[in-house]
């Protein structure tokens, strides 16, 4: 694992966003679904000619689509969680609760679900670009000095606690393999670890 060194998280400008931007899942997932299905989305105030919808199934990585339809194939029997959000052409996400949807559904048969295996803490979606720009999506949470912040941890070392919801560029990384973890913290600097969620650790290379 390459060393972290003097790594800094530098905030990047975020495009001015319209309060009319909205993403909605049209497909009714309340019934038991087949293993192959199509998701239909309705998008308002946001062009898909140059931008994307990011779709994350269960704990699999994000798939970017440039239309309002997404085809899912060979889904396993049982419980699934789909999350979708709006993404700019530079692969950073729209920072609005209206630009995010999630839905639980079952394939082939509805099984007794004692746990939610694909529940995620905040931030719930993290992206890492080739130029070491990281971005994340939070929902139902306000980031501010008086509420919550996001802790950026690279190679198990805290880089920064940020309370501004914008993309960040990691500067000063040594060439090689690195790990990234983002976690929500409270005003006392304590990581929000309850209830127990999936660990959001990502590996990337510089």
Tab-separated table of C-alpha atoms in Angstrom:
chain	number	residue	atom	x	y	z
A	1	UNK	CA	0.000	0.000	0.000
A	2	UNK	CA	1.407	3.395	-0.985
A	3	UNK	CA	1.940	5.992	1.705
A	4	UNK	CA	-0.517	8.790	2.329
A	5	UNK	CA	2.081	11.461	3.065
A	6	UNK	CA	0.785	15.029	3.136
A	7	UNK	CA	-2.566	14.336	1.519
A	8	UNK	CA	-5.077	17.161	1.312
A	9	UNK	CA	-8.737	17.130	0.314
A	10	UNK	CA	-9.284	20.236	-1.837
A	11	UNK	CA	-12.919	21.286	-2.453
A	12	UNK	CA	-13.891	21.776	-6.089
A	13	UNK	CA	-16.544	24.111	-7.543
A	14	UNK	CA	-20.027	22.636	-7.787
A	15	UNK	CA	-22.387	23.688	-10.618
A	16	UNK	CA	-25.303	25.855	-9.565
A	17	UNK	CA	-28.292	23.550	-9.375
A	18	UNK	CA	-31.946	24.177	-10.098
A	19	UNK	CA	-34.600	23.330	-7.525
A	20	UNK	CA	-36.625	21.986	-10.464
A	21	UNK	CA	-34.197	19.110	-11.049
A	22	UNK	CA	-35.951	15.869	-10.145
A	23	UNK	CA	-35.536	12.109	-10.604
A	24	UNK	CA	-38.459	9.715	-10.204
A	25	UNK	CA	-38.697	5.933	-10.553
A	26	UNK	CA	-41.737	5.150	-12.698
A	27	UNK	CA	-41.578	1.338	-12.577
A	28	UNK	CA	-43.870	-0.190	-9.954
A	29	UNK	CA	-41.724	-2.528	-7.849
A	30	UNK	CA	-44.373	-3.293	-5.224
A	31	UNK	CA	-45.152	-6.704	-6.736
A	32	UNK	CA	-42.816	-9.689	-7.110
A	33	UNK	CA	-40.620	-9.033	-10.162
A	34	UNK	CA	-39.032	-11.298	-12.810
A	35	UNK	CA	-35.273	-11.924	-12.987
A	36	UNK	CA	-35.076	-9.741	-16.110
A	37	UNK	CA	-36.770	-6.374	-15.789
A	38	UNK	CA	-36.600	-2.826	-17.060
A	39	UNK	CA	-36.484	0.220	-14.836
A	40	UNK	CA	-38.097	3.377	-16.205
A	41	UNK	CA	-37.190	6.781	-14.819
A	42	UNK	CA	-38.716	10.222	-15.214
A	43	UNK	CA	-36.226	13.107	-15.249
A	44	UNK	CA	-37.147	16.793	-14.982
A	45	UNK	CA	-34.881	19.825	-15.273
A	46	UNK	CA	-31.845	17.755	-16.261
A	47	UNK	CA	-30.671	16.783	-19.751
A	48	UNK	CA	-29.515	13.221	-20.424
A	49	UNK	CA	-27.940	14.245	-23.742
A	50	UNK	CA	-24.647	14.955	-21.970
A	51	UNK	CA	-25.400	13.795	-18.413
A	52	UNK	CA	-26.306	10.468	-16.804
A	53	UNK	CA	-28.388	8.542	-14.343
A	54	UNK	CA	-26.258	6.512	-11.952
A	55	UNK	CA	-27.840	3.177	-11.009
A	56	UNK	CA	-26.515	1.039	-8.141
A	57	UNK	CA	-27.952	-2.443	-7.597
A	58	UNK	CA	-27.481	-3.987	-4.152
A	59	UNK	CA	-23.782	-3.676	-3.225
A	60	UNK	CA	-22.529	-3.605	-6.830
A	61	UNK	CA	-20.802	-0.540	-8.284
A	62	UNK	CA	-22.581	2.312	-10.029
A	63	UNK	CA	-23.667	1.915	-13.665
A	64	UNK	CA	-24.062	5.128	-15.678
A	65	UNK	CA	-26.882	5.249	-18.234
A	66	UNK	CA	-27.641	8.044	-20.696
A	67	UNK	CA	-31.352	7.303	-21.139
A	68	UNK	CA	-34.346	7.040	-18.836
A	69	UNK	CA	-34.394	3.235	-19.068
A	70	UNK	CA	-32.169	0.631	-17.437
A	71	UNK	CA	-32.309	-3.091	-18.237
A	72	UNK	CA	-31.552	-5.516	-15.393
A	73	UNK	CA	-30.873	-9.172	-16.183
A	74	UNK	CA	-30.426	-12.449	-14.300
A	75	UNK	CA	-31.291	-11.045	-10.895
A	76	UNK	CA	-31.086	-13.582	-8.078
A	77	UNK	CA	-34.237	-14.753	-6.354
A	78	UNK	CA	-35.123	-12.749	-3.268
A	79	UNK	CA	-34.522	-9.276	-1.893
A	80	UNK	CA	-32.888	-6.418	-3.847
A	81	UNK	CA	-32.208	-2.716	-3.354
A	82	UNK	CA	-31.874	-0.293	-6.265
A	83	UNK	CA	-30.557	3.254	-5.827
A	84	UNK	CA	-30.404	5.881	-8.563
A	85	UNK	CA	-29.143	9.457	-8.718
A	86	UNK	CA	-28.404	12.145	-11.315
A	87	UNK	CA	-24.817	12.537	-12.514
A	88	UNK	CA	-23.152	15.367	-14.437
A	89	UNK	CA	-20.970	14.745	-17.489
A	90	UNK	CA	-17.852	15.062	-15.276
A	91	UNK	CA	-19.212	12.164	-13.163
A	92	UNK	CA	-20.005	14.264	-10.085
A	93	UNK	CA	-23.522	13.960	-8.698
A	94	UNK	CA	-26.332	16.470	-8.396
A	95	UNK	CA	-26.495	17.544	-4.757
A	96	UNK	CA	-30.221	17.341	-4.041
A	97	UNK	CA	-32.581	14.896	-2.340
A	98	UNK	CA	-34.871	15.363	-5.348
A	99	UNK	CA	-32.130	13.886	-7.560
A	100	UNK	CA	-32.114	10.539	-5.713
A	101	UNK	CA	-34.464	7.561	-5.505
A	102	UNK	CA	-34.221	4.153	-3.883
A	103	UNK	CA	-36.561	1.163	-3.815
A	104	UNK	CA	-36.636	-2.316	-2.315
A	105	UNK	CA	-38.128	-5.189	-4.291
A	106	UNK	CA	-38.249	-8.968	-4.592
A	107	UNK	CA	-37.489	-11.221	-7.550
A	108	UNK	CA	-39.509	-14.401	-8.285
A	109	UNK	CA	-40.781	-14.801	-4.731
A	110	UNK	CA	-40.994	-12.727	-1.593
A	111	UNK	CA	-38.848	-14.295	1.090
A	112	UNK	CA	-38.939	-13.576	4.805
A	113	UNK	CA	-36.358	-10.809	5.208
A	114	UNK	CA	-35.093	-10.579	8.782
A	115	UNK	CA	-32.276	-8.200	7.830
A	116	UNK	CA	-31.653	-5.629	5.130
A	117	UNK	CA	-28.309	-6.868	3.711
A	118	UNK	CA	-27.822	-3.869	1.436
A	119	UNK	CA	-28.473	-1.031	3.881
A	120	UNK	CA	-25.872	1.695	3.636
A	121	UNK	CA	-24.687	4.368	5.995
A	122	UNK	CA	-23.959	7.917	4.938
A	123	UNK	CA	-22.512	8.802	2.514
A	124	UNK	CA	-24.474	6.130	0.670
A	125	UNK	CA	-22.772	6.439	-2.736
A	126	UNK	CA	-19.098	7.197	-3.344
A	127	UNK	CA	-17.308	7.717	-6.660
A	128	UNK	CA	-13.569	7.979	-7.353
A	129	UNK	CA	-12.295	9.353	-10.649
A	130	UNK	CA	-8.966	8.731	-12.360
A	131	UNK	CA	-7.708	12.195	-11.376
A	132	UNK	CA	-8.314	11.408	-7.672
A	133	UNK	CA	-11.518	13.441	-7.517
A	134	UNK	CA	-13.906	11.906	-5.003
A	135	UNK	CA	-17.605	12.627	-4.763
A	136	UNK	CA	-20.408	11.305	-2.603
A	137	UNK	CA	-24.154	11.418	-2.097
A	138	UNK	CA	-25.899	11.999	1.213
A	139	UNK	CA	-29.643	12.077	1.778
A	140	UNK	CA	-31.835	12.905	4.780
A	141	UNK	CA	-28.733	14.494	6.328
A	142	UNK	CA	-27.544	18.117	6.411
A	143	UNK	CA	-23.815	18.832	6.334
A	144	UNK	CA	-22.805	21.909	8.331
A	145	UNK	CA	-20.580	22.883	11.285
A	146	UNK	CA	-23.664	22.636	13.532
A	147	UNK	CA	-24.877	19.212	12.379
A	148	UNK	CA	-22.805	16.594	10.574
A	149	UNK	CA	-19.628	16.286	8.527
A	150	UNK	CA	-18.036	13.618	6.348
A	151	UNK	CA	-14.706	12.142	7.419
A	152	UNK	CA	-12.277	11.300	4.592
A	153	UNK	CA	-9.987	8.398	5.506
A	154	UNK	CA	-7.215	7.319	3.113
A	155	UNK	CA	-5.160	4.213	3.902
A	156	UNK	CA	-6.623	4.189	7.439
A	157	UNK	CA	-5.443	7.746	8.124
A	158	UNK	CA	-7.847	10.660	8.573
A	159	UNK	CA	-7.270	13.265	5.847
A	160	UNK	CA	-10.008	15.743	6.730
A	161	UNK	CA	-13.502	16.248	8.140
A	162	UNK	CA	-15.552	18.210	5.595
A	163	UNK	CA	-18.951	19.843	6.024
A	164	UNK	CA	-19.329	21.202	2.489
A	165	UNK	CA	-21.194	18.961	0.032
A	166	UNK	CA	-18.976	19.318	-3.049
A	167	UNK	CA	-16.473	17.086	-4.891
A	168	UNK	CA	-12.950	16.927	-3.449
A	169	UNK	CA	-9.607	16.370	-5.124
A	170	UNK	CA	-7.061	14.334	-3.174
A	171	UNK	CA	-3.683	16.041	-3.535
A	172	UNK	CA	-0.328	14.625	-2.451
A	173	UNK	CA	-1.018	10.916	-2.910
A	174	UNK	CA	1.989	8.720	-3.648
A	175	UNK	CA	1.773	6.441	-6.723
A	176	UNK	CA	0.312	3.027	-5.984
A	177	UNK	CA	-2.703	1.375	-4.381
A	178	UNK	CA	-4.841	3.195	-1.825
A	179	UNK	CA	-8.023	2.647	0.167
A	180	UNK	CA	-10.721	5.245	0.754
A	181	UNK	CA	-13.433	5.316	3.379
A	182	UNK	CA	-15.966	8.084	3.927
A	183	UNK	CA	-18.080	8.134	7.059
A	184	UNK	CA	-20.545	10.492	8.673
A	185	UNK	CA	-19.457	12.136	11.949
A	186	UNK	CA	-21.304	14.228	14.516
A	187	UNK	CA	-20.292	17.575	16.016
A	188	UNK	CA	-18.086	15.779	18.569
A	189	UNK	CA	-16.073	14.132	15.794
A	190	UNK	CA	-17.557	10.717	16.540
A	191	UNK	CA	-18.253	8.379	13.635
A	192	UNK	CA	-21.896	7.379	13.262
A	193	UNK	CA	-21.622	3.610	13.549
A	194	UNK	CA	-25.134	2.621	14.631
A	195	UNK	CA	-27.116	0.920	13.333
A	196	UNK	CA	-24.508	-1.387	11.813
A	197	UNK	CA	-24.176	-0.732	8.087
A	198	UNK	CA	-22.072	-2.131	5.275
A	199	UNK	CA	-18.461	-0.920	5.406
A	200	UNK	CA	-17.859	1.518	2.565
A	201	UNK	CA	-14.185	0.907	1.757
A	202	UNK	CA	-12.959	1.499	-1.794
A	203	UNK	CA	-9.635	0.594	-3.395
A	204	UNK	CA	-8.122	2.803	-6.100
A	205	UNK	CA	-4.771	3.376	-7.811
A	206	UNK	CA	-2.732	6.501	-8.556
